[in-house]
PDB file of N, CA and C in Angstrom:
ATOM      1  N   ARG A   1       3.314 -30.222   9.651  1.00 64.00           N
ATOM      2  CA  ARG A   1       2.157 -30.720  10.435  1.00 64.00           C
ATOM      3  C   ARG A   1       2.138 -30.020  11.782  1.00 64.00           C
ATOM      4  N   VAL A   2       0.882 -29.899  12.281  1.00 68.00           N
ATOM      5  CA  VAL A   2       0.521 -29.192  13.368  1.00 68.00           C
ATOM      6  C   VAL A   2      -0.174 -30.075  14.338  1.00 68.00           C
ATOM      7  N   GLN A   3       0.437 -30.355  15.494  1.00 70.00           N
ATOM      8  CA  GLN A   3      -0.258 -31.349  16.663  1.00 70.00           C
ATOM      9  C   GLN A   3      -0.900 -30.312  17.684  1.00 70.00           C
ATOM     10  N   HIS A   4      -2.084 -30.981  18.081  1.00 69.00           N
ATOM     11  CA  HIS A   4      -2.878 -30.145  19.194  1.00 69.00           C
ATOM     12  C   HIS A   4      -3.452 -31.313  19.936  1.00 69.00           C
ATOM     13  N   CYS A   5      -3.615 -31.060  21.116  1.00 76.00           N
ATOM     14  CA  CYS A   5      -4.297 -31.944  22.179  1.00 76.00           C
ATOM     15  C   CYS A   5      -5.768 -32.255  21.683  1.00 76.00           C
ATOM     16  N   SER A   6      -6.536 -31.404  21.097  1.00 76.00           N
ATOM     17  CA  SER A   6      -7.635 -31.829  20.360  1.00 76.00           C
ATOM     18  C   SER A   6      -7.880 -32.732  19.477  1.00 76.00           C
ATOM     19  N   LEU A   7      -6.655 -33.158  18.863  1.00 73.00           N
ATOM     20  CA  LEU A   7      -6.610 -33.771  17.744  1.00 73.00           C
ATOM     21  C   LEU A   7      -6.206 -35.400  18.310  1.00 73.00           C
ATOM     22  N   GLY A   8      -5.774 -35.429  19.419  1.00 77.00           N
ATOM     23  CA  GLY A   8      -5.205 -36.628  19.709  1.00 77.00           C
ATOM     24  C   GLY A   8      -3.923 -37.135  19.269  1.00 77.00           C
ATOM     25  N   ASP A   9      -3.888 -38.282  18.790  1.00 79.00           N
ATOM     26  CA  ASP A   9      -2.782 -38.813  18.333  1.00 79.00           C
ATOM     27  C   ASP A   9      -2.352 -38.389  16.798  1.00 79.00           C
ATOM     28  N   ARG A  10      -3.558 -37.789  16.269  1.00 78.00           N
ATOM     29  CA  ARG A  10      -3.513 -37.350  14.822  1.00 78.00           C
ATOM     30  C   ARG A  10      -2.813 -36.041  14.596  1.00 78.00           C
ATOM     31  N   SER A  11      -2.467 -35.753  13.629  1.00 75.00           N
ATOM     32  CA  SER A  11      -1.782 -34.518  13.517  1.00 75.00           C
ATOM     33  C   SER A  11      -2.327 -33.843  12.133  1.00 75.00           C
ATOM     34  N   LEU A  12      -2.312 -32.275  12.126  1.00 74.00           N
ATOM     35  CA  LEU A  12      -3.203 -31.956  10.885  1.00 74.00           C
ATOM     36  C   LEU A  12      -1.977 -31.286   9.957  1.00 74.00           C
ATOM     37  N   LEU A  13      -2.119 -31.554   8.780  1.00 71.00           N
ATOM     38  CA  LEU A  13      -1.221 -31.039   7.676  1.00 71.00           C
ATOM     39  C   LEU A  13      -1.615 -29.675   7.166  1.00 71.00           C
ATOM     40  N   VAL A  14      -1.081 -28.550   7.465  1.00 68.00           N
ATOM     41  CA  VAL A  14      -1.463 -27.319   6.792  1.00 68.00           C
ATOM     42  C   VAL A  14      -0.488 -26.734   5.744  1.00 68.00           C
ATOM     43  N   PRO A  15      -0.955 -26.622   4.636  1.00 68.00           N
ATOM     44  CA  PRO A  15      -0.183 -26.351   3.583  1.00 68.00           C
ATOM     45  C   PRO A  15       0.138 -24.764   3.717  1.00 68.00           C
ATOM     46  N   TRP A  16       1.362 -24.409   3.575  1.00 66.00           N
ATOM     47  CA  TRP A  16       1.783 -23.193   3.915  1.00 66.00           C
ATOM     48  C   TRP A  16       2.148 -22.646   2.152  1.00 66.00           C
ATOM     49  N   GLU A  17       1.548 -21.527   1.724  1.00 67.00           N
ATOM     50  CA  GLU A  17       2.027 -21.331   0.704  1.00 67.00           C
ATOM     51  C   GLU A  17       3.406 -20.530   0.595  1.00 67.00           C
ATOM     52  N   ASN A  18       4.262 -20.847  -0.514  1.00 67.00           N
ATOM     53  CA  ASN A  18       5.461 -20.381  -0.693  1.00 67.00           C
ATOM     54  C   ASN A  18       5.384 -19.003  -1.309  1.00 67.00           C
ATOM     55  N   PRO A  19       6.328 -18.212  -0.596  1.00 65.00           N
ATOM     56  CA  PRO A  19       6.113 -16.814  -1.303  1.00 65.00           C
ATOM     57  C   PRO A  19       6.777 -16.751  -2.614  1.00 65.00           C
ATOM     58  N   SER A  20       5.884 -16.187  -3.515  1.00 70.00           N
ATOM     59  CA  SER A  20       6.175 -16.276  -4.972  1.00 70.00           C
ATOM     60  C   SER A  20       6.503 -14.389  -5.421  1.00 70.00           C
ATOM     61  N   ALA A  21       7.106 -14.524  -6.549  1.00 68.00           N
ATOM     62  CA  ALA A  21       7.416 -13.358  -7.404  1.00 68.00           C
ATOM     63  C   ALA A  21       6.095 -12.513  -7.621  1.00 68.00           C
ATOM     64  N   SER A  22       4.985 -13.234  -7.796  1.00 72.00           N
ATOM     65  CA  SER A  22       3.798 -12.642  -8.261  1.00 72.00           C
ATOM     66  C   SER A  22       3.227 -11.740  -7.202  1.00 72.00           C
ATOM     67  N   SER A  23       3.266 -12.627  -5.729  1.00 78.00           N
ATOM     68  CA  SER A  23       2.656 -11.569  -4.699  1.00 78.00           C
ATOM     69  C   SER A  23       3.681 -10.513  -4.343  1.00 78.00           C
ATOM     70  N   THR A  24       4.826 -10.483  -4.403  1.00 81.00           N
ATOM     71  CA  THR A  24       5.760  -9.379  -4.057  1.00 81.00           C
ATOM     72  C   THR A  24       5.463  -8.380  -5.462  1.00 81.00           C
ATOM     73  N   VAL A  25       5.159  -8.686  -6.578  1.00 85.00           N
ATOM     74  CA  VAL A  25       5.031  -7.817  -7.542  1.00 85.00           C
ATOM     75  C   VAL A  25       3.884  -6.954  -7.150  1.00 85.00           C
ATOM     76  N   GLY A  26       2.747  -7.715  -6.939  1.00 86.00           N
ATOM     77  CA  GLY A  26       1.424  -7.020  -6.579  1.00 86.00           C
ATOM     78  C   GLY A  26       1.605  -6.170  -5.347  1.00 86.00           C
ATOM     79  N   ILE A  27       2.275  -6.592  -4.221  1.00 88.00           N
ATOM     80  CA  ILE A  27       2.373  -5.543  -3.325  1.00 88.00           C
ATOM     81  C   ILE A  27       2.934  -4.341  -3.736  1.00 88.00           C
ATOM     82  N   THR A  28       4.133  -4.734  -4.436  1.00 92.00           N
ATOM     83  CA  THR A  28       4.846  -3.397  -4.919  1.00 92.00           C
ATOM     84  C   THR A  28       4.218  -2.498  -5.927  1.00 92.00           C
ATOM     85  N   ILE A  29       3.495  -2.834  -6.578  1.00 94.00           N
ATOM     86  CA  ILE A  29       2.460  -2.189  -7.669  1.00 94.00           C
ATOM     87  C   ILE A  29       1.359  -1.402  -6.821  1.00 94.00           C
ATOM     88  N   THR A  30       0.793  -1.991  -5.602  1.00 95.00           N
ATOM     89  CA  THR A  30      -0.231  -1.595  -4.697  1.00 95.00           C
ATOM     90  C   THR A  30       0.618  -0.206  -3.876  1.00 95.00           C
ATOM     91  N   ILE A  31       1.722  -0.617  -3.467  1.00 97.00           N
ATOM     92  CA  ILE A  31       2.361   0.585  -2.790  1.00 97.00           C
ATOM     93  C   ILE A  31       2.727   1.772  -3.442  1.00 97.00           C
ATOM     94  N   LEU A  32       3.133   1.298  -4.665  1.00 97.00           N
ATOM     95  CA  LEU A  32       3.669   2.607  -5.831  1.00 97.00           C
ATOM     96  C   LEU A  32       2.224   3.396  -6.306  1.00 97.00           C
ATOM     97  N   LEU A  33       1.066   2.551  -6.313  1.00 97.00           N
ATOM     98  CA  LEU A  33      -0.107   3.408  -6.727  1.00 97.00           C
ATOM     99  C   LEU A  33      -0.604   3.957  -5.704  1.00 97.00           C
ATOM    100  N   LEU A  34      -0.689   3.503  -4.715  1.00 97.00           N
ATOM    101  CA  LEU A  34      -1.261   4.407  -3.321  1.00 97.00           C
ATOM    102  C   LEU A  34      -0.229   5.540  -3.146  1.00 97.00           C
ATOM    103  N   ALA A  35       1.215   5.516  -3.321  1.00 97.00           N
ATOM    104  CA  ALA A  35       2.043   6.656  -3.118  1.00 97.00           C
ATOM    105  C   ALA A  35       1.653   7.883  -4.164  1.00 97.00           C
ATOM    106  N   ALA A  36       1.413   7.125  -5.450  1.00 97.00           N
ATOM    107  CA  ALA A  36       0.966   8.336  -6.702  1.00 97.00           C
ATOM    108  C   ALA A  36      -0.199   8.932  -6.329  1.00 97.00           C
ATOM    109  N   ILE A  37      -1.123   8.262  -5.613  1.00 97.00           N
ATOM    110  CA  ILE A  37      -2.436   8.670  -5.347  1.00 97.00           C
ATOM    111  C   ILE A  37      -2.443   9.823  -4.244  1.00 97.00           C
ATOM    112  N   ILE A  38      -1.707   9.551  -3.134  1.00 97.00           N
ATOM    113  CA  ILE A  38      -1.432  10.368  -2.301  1.00 97.00           C
ATOM    114  C   ILE A  38      -0.724  11.732  -2.649  1.00 97.00           C
ATOM    115  N   THR A  39       0.446  11.396  -3.544  1.00 97.00           N
ATOM    116  CA  THR A  39       1.140  12.589  -3.992  1.00 97.00           C
ATOM    117  C   THR A  39       0.248  13.471  -4.890  1.00 97.00           C
ATOM    118  N   GLY A  40      -0.385  12.862  -5.817  1.00 96.00           N
ATOM    119  CA  GLY A  40      -1.244  13.481  -6.359  1.00 96.00           C
ATOM    120  C   GLY A  40      -2.502  14.480  -5.717  1.00 96.00           C
ATOM    121  N   GLY A  41      -3.035  13.860  -4.573  1.00 94.00           N
ATOM    122  CA  GLY A  41      -4.116  14.303  -3.667  1.00 94.00           C
ATOM    123  C   GLY A  41      -3.719  15.807  -3.298  1.00 94.00           C
ATOM    124  N   ILE A  42      -2.202  15.363  -2.311  1.00 93.00           N
ATOM    125  CA  ILE A  42      -1.519  16.455  -1.791  1.00 93.00           C
ATOM    126  C   ILE A  42      -1.435  17.724  -3.052  1.00 93.00           C
ATOM    127  N   TRP A  43      -1.006  17.432  -4.033  1.00 91.00           N
ATOM    128  CA  TRP A  43      -0.515  18.289  -4.859  1.00 91.00           C
ATOM    129  C   TRP A  43      -2.000  19.311  -5.559  1.00 91.00           C
ATOM    130  N   TRP A  44      -3.187  18.393  -5.718  1.00 91.00           N
ATOM    131  CA  TRP A  44      -4.160  18.977  -6.082  1.00 91.00           C
ATOM    132  C   TRP A  44      -4.597  20.102  -5.039  1.00 91.00           C
ATOM    133  N   TRP A  45      -4.616  19.463  -3.682  1.00 88.00           N
ATOM    134  CA  TRP A  45      -5.087  20.108  -2.611  1.00 88.00           C
ATOM    135  C   TRP A  45      -4.306  21.557  -2.458  1.00 88.00           C
ATOM    136  N   ARG A  46      -3.083  21.597  -2.522  1.00 87.00           N
ATOM    137  CA  ARG A  46      -2.135  22.711  -2.532  1.00 87.00           C
ATOM    138  C   ARG A  46      -2.483  23.771  -3.773  1.00 87.00           C
ATOM    139  N   ARG A  47      -2.602  23.150  -4.861  1.00 85.00           N
ATOM    140  CA  ARG A  47      -3.029  23.874  -6.133  1.00 85.00           C
ATOM    141  C   ARG A  47      -4.559  24.619  -5.884  1.00 85.00           C
ATOM    142  N   ARG A  48      -5.397  23.703  -5.502  1.00 84.00           N
ATOM    143  CA  ARG A  48      -6.730  24.464  -5.357  1.00 84.00           C
ATOM    144  C   ARG A  48      -6.602  25.383  -4.029  1.00 84.00           C
ATOM    145  N   LYS A  49      -5.887  25.152  -2.883  1.00 79.00           N
ATOM    146  CA  LYS A  49      -5.929  26.066  -1.866  1.00 79.00           C
ATOM    147  C   LYS A  49      -5.283  27.224  -2.352  1.00 79.00           C
ATOM    148  N   HIS A  50      -4.174  27.416  -2.983  1.00 72.00           N
ATOM    149  CA  HIS A  50      -3.522  28.683  -3.581  1.00 72.00           C
ATOM    150  C   HIS A  50      -4.189  29.310  -4.701  1.00 72.00           C
ATOM    151  N   ALA A  51      -5.022  28.578  -5.492  1.00 71.00           N
ATOM    152  CA  ALA A  51      -5.875  28.962  -6.712  1.00 71.00           C
ATOM    153  C   ALA A  51      -6.477  30.345  -6.289  1.00 71.00           C
ATOM    154  N   GLY A  52      -7.272  30.442  -5.252  1.00 65.00           N
ATOM    155  CA  GLY A  52      -8.268  31.453  -4.768  1.00 65.00           C
ATOM    156  C   GLY A  52      -7.505  32.657  -4.281  1.00 65.00           C
ATOM    157  N   SER A  53      -6.359  32.479  -3.700  1.00 63.00           N
ATOM    158  CA  SER A  53      -5.629  33.795  -3.010  1.00 63.00           C
ATOM    159  C   SER A  53      -5.024  34.745  -3.906  1.00 63.00           C
ATOM    160  N   GLY A  54      -4.962  34.444  -5.040  1.00 58.00           N
ATOM    161  CA  GLY A  54      -4.717  35.771  -5.884  1.00 58.00           C
ATOM    162  C   GLY A  54      -2.805  35.970  -6.166  1.00 58.00           C
ATOM    163  N   THR A  55      -2.324  34.785  -5.254  1.00 58.00           N
ATOM    164  CA  THR A  55      -0.701  34.686  -5.571  1.00 58.00           C
ATOM    165  C   THR A  55      -0.439  33.529  -6.497  1.00 58.00           C
ATOM    166  N   ASP A  56       0.761  33.818  -7.122  1.00 58.00           N
ATOM    167  CA  ASP A  56       1.076  32.815  -8.195  1.00 58.00           C
ATOM    168  C   ASP A  56       1.752  31.486  -7.438  1.00 58.00           C
ATOM    169  N   PHE A  57       1.032  30.356  -7.510  1.00 57.00           N
ATOM    170  CA  PHE A  57       1.308  29.215  -6.990  1.00 57.00           C
ATOM    171  C   PHE A  57       3.034  28.824  -7.267  1.00 57.00           C
ATOM    172  N   ARG A  58       3.479  29.190  -8.277  1.00 60.00           N
ATOM    173  CA  ARG A  58       4.903  28.731  -8.505  1.00 60.00           C
ATOM    174  C   ARG A  58       5.825  29.222  -7.768  1.00 60.00           C
ATOM    175  N   THR A  59       5.363  30.488  -7.002  1.00 59.00           N
ATOM    176  CA  THR A  59       6.272  31.137  -6.047  1.00 59.00           C
ATOM    177  C   THR A  59       6.496  30.170  -4.804  1.00 59.00           C
ATOM    178  N   PHE A  60       5.592  29.607  -4.411  1.00 59.00           N
ATOM    179  CA  PHE A  60       5.623  28.604  -3.303  1.00 59.00           C
ATOM    180  C   PHE A  60       6.595  27.517  -3.551  1.00 59.00           C
ATOM    181  N   LEU A  61       6.837  27.026  -4.726  1.00 58.00           N
ATOM    182  CA  LEU A  61       7.586  25.839  -4.941  1.00 58.00           C
ATOM    183  C   LEU A  61       9.169  26.197  -4.941  1.00 58.00           C
ATOM    184  N   ILE A  62       9.553  27.457  -4.775  1.00 54.00           N
ATOM    185  CA  ILE A  62      10.785  27.941  -4.801  1.00 54.00           C
ATOM    186  C   ILE A  62      11.464  27.905  -3.397  1.00 54.00           C
TER     187      ILE A  62
END
């Protein structure tokens, strides 16, 4: 219950959603997808950057 001076003697009942497993799973999947997209973007950018340099990209991985 929320009480405020603008409500007078009345109170306001605000239903708070209980945290559920589905919201936790959704957040986890979103974070994992973002991490995969960022990792793939960095890999693609580094591969593309070194593709035109004439050097073997695999030497940079060692």
